XYZ file of C-alpha atoms in Angstrom:
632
model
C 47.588 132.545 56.499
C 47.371 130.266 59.803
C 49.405 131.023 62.591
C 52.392 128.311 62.953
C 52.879 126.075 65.592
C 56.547 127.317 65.997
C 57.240 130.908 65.896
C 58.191 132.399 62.385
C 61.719 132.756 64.112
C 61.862 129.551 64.998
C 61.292 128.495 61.682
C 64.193 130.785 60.155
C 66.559 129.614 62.448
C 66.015 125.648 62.267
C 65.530 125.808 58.532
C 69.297 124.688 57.323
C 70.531 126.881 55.306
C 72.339 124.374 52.360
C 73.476 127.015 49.527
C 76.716 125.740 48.261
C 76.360 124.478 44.416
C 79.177 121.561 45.669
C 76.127 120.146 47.114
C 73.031 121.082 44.556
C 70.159 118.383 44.945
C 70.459 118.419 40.896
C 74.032 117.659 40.231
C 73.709 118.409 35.918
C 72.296 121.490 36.091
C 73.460 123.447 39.270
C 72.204 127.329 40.173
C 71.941 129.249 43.269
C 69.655 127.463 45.525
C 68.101 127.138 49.256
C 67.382 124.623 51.594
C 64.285 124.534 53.287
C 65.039 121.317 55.290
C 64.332 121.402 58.682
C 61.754 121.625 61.249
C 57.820 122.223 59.670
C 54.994 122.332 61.426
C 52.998 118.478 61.331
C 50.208 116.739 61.350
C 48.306 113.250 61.136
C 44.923 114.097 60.314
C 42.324 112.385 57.208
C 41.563 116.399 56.932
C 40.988 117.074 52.691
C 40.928 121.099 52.889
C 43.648 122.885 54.662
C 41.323 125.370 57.267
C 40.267 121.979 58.751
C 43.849 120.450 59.529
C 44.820 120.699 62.830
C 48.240 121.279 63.684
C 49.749 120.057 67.022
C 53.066 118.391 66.457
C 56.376 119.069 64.060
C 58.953 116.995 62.290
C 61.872 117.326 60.943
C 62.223 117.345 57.117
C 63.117 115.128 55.411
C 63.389 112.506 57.390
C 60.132 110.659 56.994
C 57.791 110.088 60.245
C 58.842 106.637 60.293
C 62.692 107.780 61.171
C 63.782 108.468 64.485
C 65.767 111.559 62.888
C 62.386 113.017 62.332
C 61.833 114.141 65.950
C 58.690 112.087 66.132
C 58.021 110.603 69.231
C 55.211 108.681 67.882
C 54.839 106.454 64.727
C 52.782 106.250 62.033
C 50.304 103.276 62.014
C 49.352 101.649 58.705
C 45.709 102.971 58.774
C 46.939 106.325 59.075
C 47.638 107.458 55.198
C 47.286 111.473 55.314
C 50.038 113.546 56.442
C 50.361 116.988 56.498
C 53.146 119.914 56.591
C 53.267 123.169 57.028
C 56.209 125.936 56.840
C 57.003 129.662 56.540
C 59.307 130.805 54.189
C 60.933 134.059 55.023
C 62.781 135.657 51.705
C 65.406 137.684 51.348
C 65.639 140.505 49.088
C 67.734 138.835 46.734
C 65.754 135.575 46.564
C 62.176 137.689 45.711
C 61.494 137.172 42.128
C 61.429 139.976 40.129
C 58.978 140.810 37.094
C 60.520 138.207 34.678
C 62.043 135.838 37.284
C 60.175 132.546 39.169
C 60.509 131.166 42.499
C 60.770 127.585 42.049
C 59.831 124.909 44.997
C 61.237 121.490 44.301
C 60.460 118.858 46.315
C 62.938 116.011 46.266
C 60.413 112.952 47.447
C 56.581 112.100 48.926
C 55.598 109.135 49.750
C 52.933 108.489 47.775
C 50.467 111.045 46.574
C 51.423 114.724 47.061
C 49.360 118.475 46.805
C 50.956 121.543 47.788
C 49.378 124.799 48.742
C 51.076 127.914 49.134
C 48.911 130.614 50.772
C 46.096 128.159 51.267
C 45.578 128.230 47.120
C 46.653 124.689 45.551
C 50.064 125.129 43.398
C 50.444 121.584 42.240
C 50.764 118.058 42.820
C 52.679 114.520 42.084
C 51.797 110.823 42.111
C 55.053 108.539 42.932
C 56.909 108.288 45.880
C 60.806 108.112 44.959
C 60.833 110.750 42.130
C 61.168 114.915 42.176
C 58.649 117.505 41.210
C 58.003 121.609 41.148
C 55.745 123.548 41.688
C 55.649 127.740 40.918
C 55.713 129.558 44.164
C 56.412 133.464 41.792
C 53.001 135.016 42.896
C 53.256 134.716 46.807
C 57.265 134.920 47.060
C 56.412 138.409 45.636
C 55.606 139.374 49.064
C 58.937 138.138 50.861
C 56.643 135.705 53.094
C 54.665 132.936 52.117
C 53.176 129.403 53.669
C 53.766 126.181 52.333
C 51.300 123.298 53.180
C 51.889 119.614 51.799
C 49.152 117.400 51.656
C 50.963 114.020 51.410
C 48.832 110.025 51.381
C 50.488 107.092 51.214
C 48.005 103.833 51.701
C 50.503 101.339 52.586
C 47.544 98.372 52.235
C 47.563 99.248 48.547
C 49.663 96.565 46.681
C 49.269 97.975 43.329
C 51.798 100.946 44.694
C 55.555 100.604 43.597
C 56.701 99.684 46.988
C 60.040 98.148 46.524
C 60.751 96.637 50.057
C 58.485 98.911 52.176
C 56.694 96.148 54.254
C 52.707 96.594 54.025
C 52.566 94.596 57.520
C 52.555 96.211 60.681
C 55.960 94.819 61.511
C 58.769 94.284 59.322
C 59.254 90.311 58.617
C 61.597 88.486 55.824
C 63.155 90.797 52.971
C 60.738 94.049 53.858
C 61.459 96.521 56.080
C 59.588 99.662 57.644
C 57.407 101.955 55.315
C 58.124 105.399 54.438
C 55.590 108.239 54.006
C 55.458 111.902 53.377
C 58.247 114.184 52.566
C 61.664 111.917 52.839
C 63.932 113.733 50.749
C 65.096 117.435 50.683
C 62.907 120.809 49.957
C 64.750 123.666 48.023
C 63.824 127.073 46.302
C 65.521 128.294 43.432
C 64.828 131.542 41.465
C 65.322 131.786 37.560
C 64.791 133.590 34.794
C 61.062 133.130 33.687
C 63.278 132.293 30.067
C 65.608 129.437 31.654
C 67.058 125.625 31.097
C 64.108 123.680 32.478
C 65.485 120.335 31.677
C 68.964 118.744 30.171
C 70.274 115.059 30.221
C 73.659 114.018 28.152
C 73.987 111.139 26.092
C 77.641 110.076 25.001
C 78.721 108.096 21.850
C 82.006 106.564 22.085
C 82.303 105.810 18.460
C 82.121 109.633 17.609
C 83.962 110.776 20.649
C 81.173 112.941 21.340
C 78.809 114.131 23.824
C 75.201 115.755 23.101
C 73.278 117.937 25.394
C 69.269 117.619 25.019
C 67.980 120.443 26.298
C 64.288 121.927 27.014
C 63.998 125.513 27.501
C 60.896 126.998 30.031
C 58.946 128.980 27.523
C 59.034 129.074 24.127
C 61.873 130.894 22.604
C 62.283 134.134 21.386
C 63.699 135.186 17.853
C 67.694 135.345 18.288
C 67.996 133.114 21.474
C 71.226 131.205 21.548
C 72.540 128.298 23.676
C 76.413 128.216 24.324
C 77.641 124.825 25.603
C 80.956 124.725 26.839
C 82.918 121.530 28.088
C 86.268 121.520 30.083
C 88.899 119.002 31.091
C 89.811 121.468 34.173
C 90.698 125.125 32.966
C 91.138 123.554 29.494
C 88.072 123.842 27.339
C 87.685 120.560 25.047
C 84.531 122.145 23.346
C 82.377 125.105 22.949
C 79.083 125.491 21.026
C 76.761 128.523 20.437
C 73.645 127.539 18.762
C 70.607 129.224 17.620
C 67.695 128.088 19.042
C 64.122 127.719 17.083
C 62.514 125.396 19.395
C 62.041 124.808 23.446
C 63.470 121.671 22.769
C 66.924 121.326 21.156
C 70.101 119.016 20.839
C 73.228 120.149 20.621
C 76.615 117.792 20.190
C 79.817 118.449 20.992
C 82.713 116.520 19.611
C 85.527 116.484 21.714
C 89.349 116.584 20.291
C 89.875 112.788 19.230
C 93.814 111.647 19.637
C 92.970 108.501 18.178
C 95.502 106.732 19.776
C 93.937 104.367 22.796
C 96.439 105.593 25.475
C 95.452 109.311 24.733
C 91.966 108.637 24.210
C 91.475 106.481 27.880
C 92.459 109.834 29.591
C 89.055 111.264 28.625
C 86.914 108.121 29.022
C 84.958 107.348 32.384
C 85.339 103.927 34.482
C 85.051 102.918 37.965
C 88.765 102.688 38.366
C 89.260 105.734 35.788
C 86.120 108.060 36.745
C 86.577 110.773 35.097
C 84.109 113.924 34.714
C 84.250 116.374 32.760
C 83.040 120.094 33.878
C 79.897 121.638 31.466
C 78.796 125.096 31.648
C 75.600 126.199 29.583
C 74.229 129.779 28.756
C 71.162 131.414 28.160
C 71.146 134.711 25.842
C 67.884 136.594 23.887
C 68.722 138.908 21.653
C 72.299 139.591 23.115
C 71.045 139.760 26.813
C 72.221 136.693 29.480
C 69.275 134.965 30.298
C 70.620 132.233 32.209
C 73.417 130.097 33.160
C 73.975 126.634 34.920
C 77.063 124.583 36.181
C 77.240 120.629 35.640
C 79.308 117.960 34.517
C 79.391 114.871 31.881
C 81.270 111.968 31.187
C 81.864 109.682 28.004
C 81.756 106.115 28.335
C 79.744 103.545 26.785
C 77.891 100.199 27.532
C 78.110 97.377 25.231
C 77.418 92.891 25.829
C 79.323 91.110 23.239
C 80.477 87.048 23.120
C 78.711 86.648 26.535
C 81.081 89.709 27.930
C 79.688 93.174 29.404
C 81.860 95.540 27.895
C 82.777 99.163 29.351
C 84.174 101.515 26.723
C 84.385 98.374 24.181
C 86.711 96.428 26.803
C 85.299 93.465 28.618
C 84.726 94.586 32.127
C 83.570 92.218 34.630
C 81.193 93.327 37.444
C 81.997 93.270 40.882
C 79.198 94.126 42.814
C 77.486 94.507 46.061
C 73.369 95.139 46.820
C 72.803 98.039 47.912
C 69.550 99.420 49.478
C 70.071 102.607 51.384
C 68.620 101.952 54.738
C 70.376 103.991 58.073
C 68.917 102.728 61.540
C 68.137 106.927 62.299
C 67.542 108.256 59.030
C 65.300 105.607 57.007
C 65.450 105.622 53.504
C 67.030 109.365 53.773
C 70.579 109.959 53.209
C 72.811 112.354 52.629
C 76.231 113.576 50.681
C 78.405 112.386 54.025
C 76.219 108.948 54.071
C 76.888 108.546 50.644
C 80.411 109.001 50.406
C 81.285 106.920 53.171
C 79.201 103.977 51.867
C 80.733 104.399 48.341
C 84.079 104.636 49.711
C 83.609 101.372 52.073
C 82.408 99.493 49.039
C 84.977 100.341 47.019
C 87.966 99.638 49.757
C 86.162 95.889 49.707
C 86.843 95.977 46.253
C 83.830 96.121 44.664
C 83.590 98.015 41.565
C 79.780 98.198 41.496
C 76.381 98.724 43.113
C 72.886 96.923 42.395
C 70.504 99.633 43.654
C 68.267 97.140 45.489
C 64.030 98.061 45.348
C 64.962 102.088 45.934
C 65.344 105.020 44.035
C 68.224 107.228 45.067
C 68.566 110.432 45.945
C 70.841 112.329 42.573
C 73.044 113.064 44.797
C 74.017 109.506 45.248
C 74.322 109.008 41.854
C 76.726 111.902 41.845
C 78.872 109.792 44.044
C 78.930 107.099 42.024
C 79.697 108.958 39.084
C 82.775 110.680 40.931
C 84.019 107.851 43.094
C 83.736 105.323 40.319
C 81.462 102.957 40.849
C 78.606 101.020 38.105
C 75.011 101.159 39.484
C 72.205 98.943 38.319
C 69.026 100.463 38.716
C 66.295 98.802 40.134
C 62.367 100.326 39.653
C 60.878 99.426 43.137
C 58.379 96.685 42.261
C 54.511 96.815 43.014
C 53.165 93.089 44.259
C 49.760 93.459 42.640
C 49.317 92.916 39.008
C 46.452 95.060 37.619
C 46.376 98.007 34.989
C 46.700 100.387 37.684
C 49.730 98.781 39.317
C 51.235 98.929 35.633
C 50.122 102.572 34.976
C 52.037 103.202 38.765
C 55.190 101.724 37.787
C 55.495 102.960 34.229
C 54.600 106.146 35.422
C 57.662 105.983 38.066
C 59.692 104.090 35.687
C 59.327 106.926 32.806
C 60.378 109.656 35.634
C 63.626 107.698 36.731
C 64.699 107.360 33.498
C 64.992 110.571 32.999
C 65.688 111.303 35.689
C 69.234 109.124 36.070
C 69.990 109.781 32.412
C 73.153 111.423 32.150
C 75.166 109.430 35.645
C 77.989 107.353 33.943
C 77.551 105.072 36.820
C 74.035 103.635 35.962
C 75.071 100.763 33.233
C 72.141 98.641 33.560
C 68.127 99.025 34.386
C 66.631 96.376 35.872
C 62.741 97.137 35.196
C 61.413 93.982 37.228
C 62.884 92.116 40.134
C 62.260 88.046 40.216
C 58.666 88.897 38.384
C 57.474 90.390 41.415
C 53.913 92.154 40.611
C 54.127 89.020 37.752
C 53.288 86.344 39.952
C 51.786 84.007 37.244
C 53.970 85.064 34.308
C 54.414 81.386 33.249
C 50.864 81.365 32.313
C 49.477 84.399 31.981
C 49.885 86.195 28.756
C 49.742 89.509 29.932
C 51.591 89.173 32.397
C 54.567 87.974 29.784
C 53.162 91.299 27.911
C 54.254 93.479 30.532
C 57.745 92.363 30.562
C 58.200 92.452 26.995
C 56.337 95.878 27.377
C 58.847 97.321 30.171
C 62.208 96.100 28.383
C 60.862 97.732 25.488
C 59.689 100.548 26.545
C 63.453 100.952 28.072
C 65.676 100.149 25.217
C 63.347 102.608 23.536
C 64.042 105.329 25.897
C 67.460 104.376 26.677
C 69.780 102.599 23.700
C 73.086 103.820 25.773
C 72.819 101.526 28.378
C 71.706 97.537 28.933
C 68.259 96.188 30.238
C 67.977 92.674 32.644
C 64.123 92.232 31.846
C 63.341 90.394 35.030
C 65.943 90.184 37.341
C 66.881 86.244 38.706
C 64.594 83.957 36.820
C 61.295 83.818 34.176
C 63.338 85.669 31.638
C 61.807 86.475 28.217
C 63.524 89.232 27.046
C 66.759 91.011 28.138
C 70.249 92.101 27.405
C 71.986 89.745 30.318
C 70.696 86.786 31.737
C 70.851 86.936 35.419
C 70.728 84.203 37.917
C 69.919 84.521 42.208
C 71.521 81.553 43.377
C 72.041 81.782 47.448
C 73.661 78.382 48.060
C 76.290 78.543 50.662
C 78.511 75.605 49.434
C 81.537 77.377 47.649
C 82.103 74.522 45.645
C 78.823 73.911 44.508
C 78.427 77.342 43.306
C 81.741 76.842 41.366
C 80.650 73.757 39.878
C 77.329 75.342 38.919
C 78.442 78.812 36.956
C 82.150 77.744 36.411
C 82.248 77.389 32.502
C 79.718 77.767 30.097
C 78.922 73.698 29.690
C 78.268 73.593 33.455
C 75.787 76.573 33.040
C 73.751 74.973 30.439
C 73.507 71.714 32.235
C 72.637 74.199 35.930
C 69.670 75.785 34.305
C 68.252 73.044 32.830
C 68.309 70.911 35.852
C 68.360 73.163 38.821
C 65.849 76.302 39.281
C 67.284 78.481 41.982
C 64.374 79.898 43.877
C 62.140 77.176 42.392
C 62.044 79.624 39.391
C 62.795 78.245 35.938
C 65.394 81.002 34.638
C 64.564 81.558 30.996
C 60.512 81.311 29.549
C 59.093 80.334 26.381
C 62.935 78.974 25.697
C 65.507 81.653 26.289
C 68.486 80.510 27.324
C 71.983 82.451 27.681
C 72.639 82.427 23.972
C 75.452 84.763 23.158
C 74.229 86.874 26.409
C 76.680 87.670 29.329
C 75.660 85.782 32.701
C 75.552 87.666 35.400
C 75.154 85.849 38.903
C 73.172 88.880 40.245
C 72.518 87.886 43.984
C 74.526 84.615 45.523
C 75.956 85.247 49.172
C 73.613 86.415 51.541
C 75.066 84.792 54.555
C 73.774 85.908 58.229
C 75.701 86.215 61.593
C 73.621 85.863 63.964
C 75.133 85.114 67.275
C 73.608 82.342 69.650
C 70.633 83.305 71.459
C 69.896 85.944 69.286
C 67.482 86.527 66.183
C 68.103 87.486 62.516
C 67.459 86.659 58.733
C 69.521 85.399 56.108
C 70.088 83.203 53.248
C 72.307 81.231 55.576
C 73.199 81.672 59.132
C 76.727 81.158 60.792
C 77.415 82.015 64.688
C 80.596 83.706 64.910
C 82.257 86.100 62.557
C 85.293 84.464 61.462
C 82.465 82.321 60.387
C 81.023 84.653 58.209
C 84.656 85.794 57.053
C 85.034 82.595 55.819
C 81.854 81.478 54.021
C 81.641 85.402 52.239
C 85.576 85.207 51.296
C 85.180 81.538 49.779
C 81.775 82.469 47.879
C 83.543 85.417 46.580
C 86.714 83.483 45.589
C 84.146 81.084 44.072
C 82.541 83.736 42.086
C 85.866 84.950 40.994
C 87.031 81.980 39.676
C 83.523 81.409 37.523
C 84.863 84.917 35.829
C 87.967 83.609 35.125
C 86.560 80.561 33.983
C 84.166 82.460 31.214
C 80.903 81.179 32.785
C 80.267 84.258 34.224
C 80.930 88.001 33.681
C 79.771 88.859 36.457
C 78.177 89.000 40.079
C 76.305 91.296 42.760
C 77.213 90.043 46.593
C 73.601 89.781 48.650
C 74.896 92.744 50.349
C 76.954 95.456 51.979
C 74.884 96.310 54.835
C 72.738 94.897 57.438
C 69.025 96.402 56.822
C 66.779 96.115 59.699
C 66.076 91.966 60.434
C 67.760 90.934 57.405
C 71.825 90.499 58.782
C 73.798 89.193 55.703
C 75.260 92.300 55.507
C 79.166 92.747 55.301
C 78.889 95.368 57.833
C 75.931 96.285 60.419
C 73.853 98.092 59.067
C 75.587 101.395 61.710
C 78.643 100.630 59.013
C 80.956 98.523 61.142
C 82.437 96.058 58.921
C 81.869 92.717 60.364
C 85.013 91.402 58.064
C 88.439 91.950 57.412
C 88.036 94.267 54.959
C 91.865 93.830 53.217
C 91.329 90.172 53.390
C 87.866 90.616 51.799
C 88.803 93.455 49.068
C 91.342 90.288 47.757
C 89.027 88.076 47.519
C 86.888 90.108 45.342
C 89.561 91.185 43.111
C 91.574 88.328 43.143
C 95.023 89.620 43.778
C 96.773 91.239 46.735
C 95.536 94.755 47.769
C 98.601 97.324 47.289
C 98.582 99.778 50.391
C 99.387 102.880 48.253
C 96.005 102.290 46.412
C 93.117 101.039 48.633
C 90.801 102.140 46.689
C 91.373 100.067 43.657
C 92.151 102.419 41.131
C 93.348 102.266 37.852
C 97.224 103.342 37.943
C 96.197 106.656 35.040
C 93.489 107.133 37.658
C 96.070 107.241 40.328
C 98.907 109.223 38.683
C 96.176 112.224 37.539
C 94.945 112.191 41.182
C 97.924 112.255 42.984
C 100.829 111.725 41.513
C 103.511 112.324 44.357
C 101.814 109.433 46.881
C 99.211 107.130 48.005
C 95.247 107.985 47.906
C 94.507 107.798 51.180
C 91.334 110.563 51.121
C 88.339 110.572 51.187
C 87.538 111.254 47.639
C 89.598 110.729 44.288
């Protein structure tokens, strides 16, 4: 073992210490856990073997070099792709795995290509840069003290790469913004049993008032090993399962205690305005003996389109949504449980009932906020801009990952699998190109029948659940007139591409689809003198108050008119050069955010509920006055 840059006590006492399962990096299946966040030895350096890298510099995990909250005090230029990382992890007596335990090492995100080393001996590695991955660390941890070294390359010339908006220039220019690379989301050790619950997700169905658990077991299992499931409304339990199990992969369903009567049966279903979670607990025995145990939660809801409505729990629901894409000026792409909150809660005082994950792929723990705030996600897989079989193998590869790994969040009702046919740049005419969308929305629904697909987001449609529209005029009225009633939406599309894209290929039109208008807005303020990007510019901000609340009244009244059923406001937040945001991208609103939250619902904001909640949702929560907290 090398000798570390910062002195092993160092180390210890900058590491931060995150234990509480309230904030577990895996919010469905929660055990005692450790942070290793914080600061790790660093270096740039095209070194392959770890005795040649030479370490003269630290960062902060995991905050990516790019981020000022890393502690660099340099950047990192686009020709240089290798990164490495080194730490010492000091155990403590409880944490050193016994003979039929494992030490764990999950890493939460590297940009792009990753291989770990602990001891100087390679443990593992992952290809993708927005999805998690383990390796084993049992053999060293045996010794209380080990070394971790991260090997991390991220070429950000390489096109083919699911990018989303990282920019591939030096400079950030129009809709891309800085690169990220290396380690950018948290680094955590758990110990379990070597026999443990590797993997679960949860899959409701409404129609049987059920939930089931799909479970995969570490090893093998032994004769005699049973599962108990238990769910809970609270301290009551609503279901409880013990199972044999035969196989390392099982399913297990629980139906939960139907009332039957609609009132009754609401107070168990999730929405936005109604977000309710239910608590799971799960546990491990062989042959009598506990094995192992986790802590989680699930929620029943389901996702339907019908008559050109989306429908939430069988009842139309129209979406009121904002793009989001997770950007802070100090903390790049990285955020955290107090970020995530506060955004969720700022959207949802605006009176947005929705998110369009924009190009990014979350951290779980904003999905858990989502889920327990109320708000429905779409899910965007971050595009590549190349189309070759590599750039496909890349993004199914992600795509496969993110699927499972967003499976059981109530909050993610739609995947968006392509964004405006970017990395499809001659679908029109190219067969295979057309090939890969079918492929992708296929591939999907196949994966996923719970939940709705929009095959490629915008325009050059050939299959999907919704047909979507981008439309960033800034006329109010025109955007009425366009997506106002369904006859004015059939004459739109057939005259008008927005973007210059046609909307539907090879003849797909709306049909009996719902149309979602799923970016319009996108209006800048950028002051005189000064320099921004946007859709459409105004130079004050009761400018900007103006055009955003009569786009959004617009909008509104194309709901009410049944053209659309539904929209996603181009966005919440400034992000770098790109200003259309409804608040800087530091958070400060640039609107009134009453006046605003009116506009998007379309009726006066009560002050005992600012938060938009359903009045069930509000008696359960707090029955004896006003939410005014930070959390339902």
């Amino acid at each position: 073992m090398t000798d570390s840059v910062l002195p092993d006590s160092v180390l210890t006492e900058t590491q931060e210490q995150d234990t509480s399962l309230e904030t577990h990096p895996r919010p469905h299946l929660r055990r005692a856990w450790r942070s290793l966040d914080g600061w790790w030895d660093f270096a740039v350096d095209p070194a392959e073997d770890t005795d040649d890298v030479q370490f003269a510099d630290r960062i902060r995990v995991p905050y990516a070099p790019q981020a000022p909250a890393s502690g660099r005090t340099a950047g990192i230029g686009l020709t240089e792709t290798t990164l490495w990382y080194r730490t010492v992890v000091h155990l403590s007596a409880d944490e050193v795995p016994g003979l039929h335990e494992r030490l764990l090492l999950h890493f939460g995100a590297v940009d792009w290509a990753a291989e770990v080393f602990i001891d100087g001996v390679f443990a593992g590695s992952h290809t993708g840069g927005y999805t998690p991955f383990t390796v084993n660390a049992t053999r060293a941890a045996r010794n209380s003290t080990f070394e971790v070294m991260v090997r991390a390359v991220d070429d950000h010339s390489d096109l083919a790469l699911p990018r989303g908006k990282q920019d591939w220039r030096s400079e950030p220019h129009a809709i891309w913004y800085p690169p990220t690379s290396g380690i950018w989301r948290s680094v955590w050790l758990e110990k379990v049993p070597r026999q443990h619950i590797e993997a679960l997700s949860w899959t409701p169905d409404l129609a049987r008032f059920e939930l089931t658990a799909s479970v995969t077991l570490a090893r093998p299992p032994r004769p005699g090993t049973r599962l108990r499931i238990e769910l809970l409304d609270g301290d009551r339990v609503l279901a409880d399962s013990d199972t044999l199990i035969t196989g390392q992969r099982v399913t297990v369903s629980l139906r939960l205690p139907d009332p039957g009567v609609d009132d009754a049966r609401n107070e168990l279903l999730w929405t936005p305005d109604h977000p309710k979670l239910l608590d799971t607990r799960l546990t491990l025995t062989e042959e009598g003996r506990h094995t192992d145990s986790a802590a989680g939660y699930a929620a029943l809801r389901s996702v339907d389109a019908r008559g050109r409505r989306f429908l939430l729990n069988s009842i139309p629901f129209p979406l009121r949504m904002a793009l989001y894409q997770g950007y802070w000026t100090d903390t790049g792409l990285t955020g955290d449980d107090e970020r995530f909150q506060a955004d969720l809660l700022l959207a949802r005082q605006m009176g947005f009932n929705g998110l369009r994950l924009h190009q990014k792929i979350e951290d779980p723990r904003f999905l858990y906020w989502c889920d327990r705030l109320g708000l429905a996600v779409w899910v965007d897989l971050p595009s590549a801009y190349a189309f070759t079989p590599l750039s496909i193998e890349r993004l199914t590869q992600t795509w496969l990952e993110v699927l499972r790994l967003y499976a059981s969040h109530p909050s993610v009702v739609v995947w968006v699998p392509l964004n405006e046919s970017w990395g499809l740049p001659d679908i029109p005419n190219e067969a295979a190109q057309q090939q890969a969308q079918h492929a992708l929305y296929a591939l999907t629904r196949t994966l996923d029948s719970t939940r709705l697909v929009s095959g490629s987001d915008g325009w050059e449609q050939l299959v999907t659940d919704l047909f979507t529209v981008h439309d960033y005029t800034q006329d109010s009225a025109v955007l009425l007139a366009r997506y106002g009633s369904k006859p004015a939406i059939e004459e739109n599309l057939w005259r008008l591409w927005p973007g210059g894209r046609e909307q539907g290929l090879n003849g797909l039109t709306p049909g009996e689809r719902p149309v979602i208008l799923s970016e319009f807005g996108g209006t800048s303020w950028v002051p005189n003198g000064e320099e921004g990007w946007g859709y459409g510019v105004v130079r004050d901000g009761a400018a900007l108050m103006e055009r955003a609340e009569a786009l959004l009244v617009a909008a509104d009244q194309a709901i009410l008119g049944k053209g659309i059923h539904g929209y996603c406001y181009t966005q919440l937040t400034d992000t770098y050069q790109e200003l259309n945001g409804l608040t800087e991208m530091n958070r400060t609103p640039k609107v009134d955010v009453t006046r605003l939250s009116e506009a998007v619902r379309g009726e006066g904001r009560n002050a005992a509920n600012p938060l938009w909640y359903s009045k069930r949702w509000l008696n359960r929560i707090s029955p004896e006055g006003p939410v005014t907290g930070t959390q339902p």
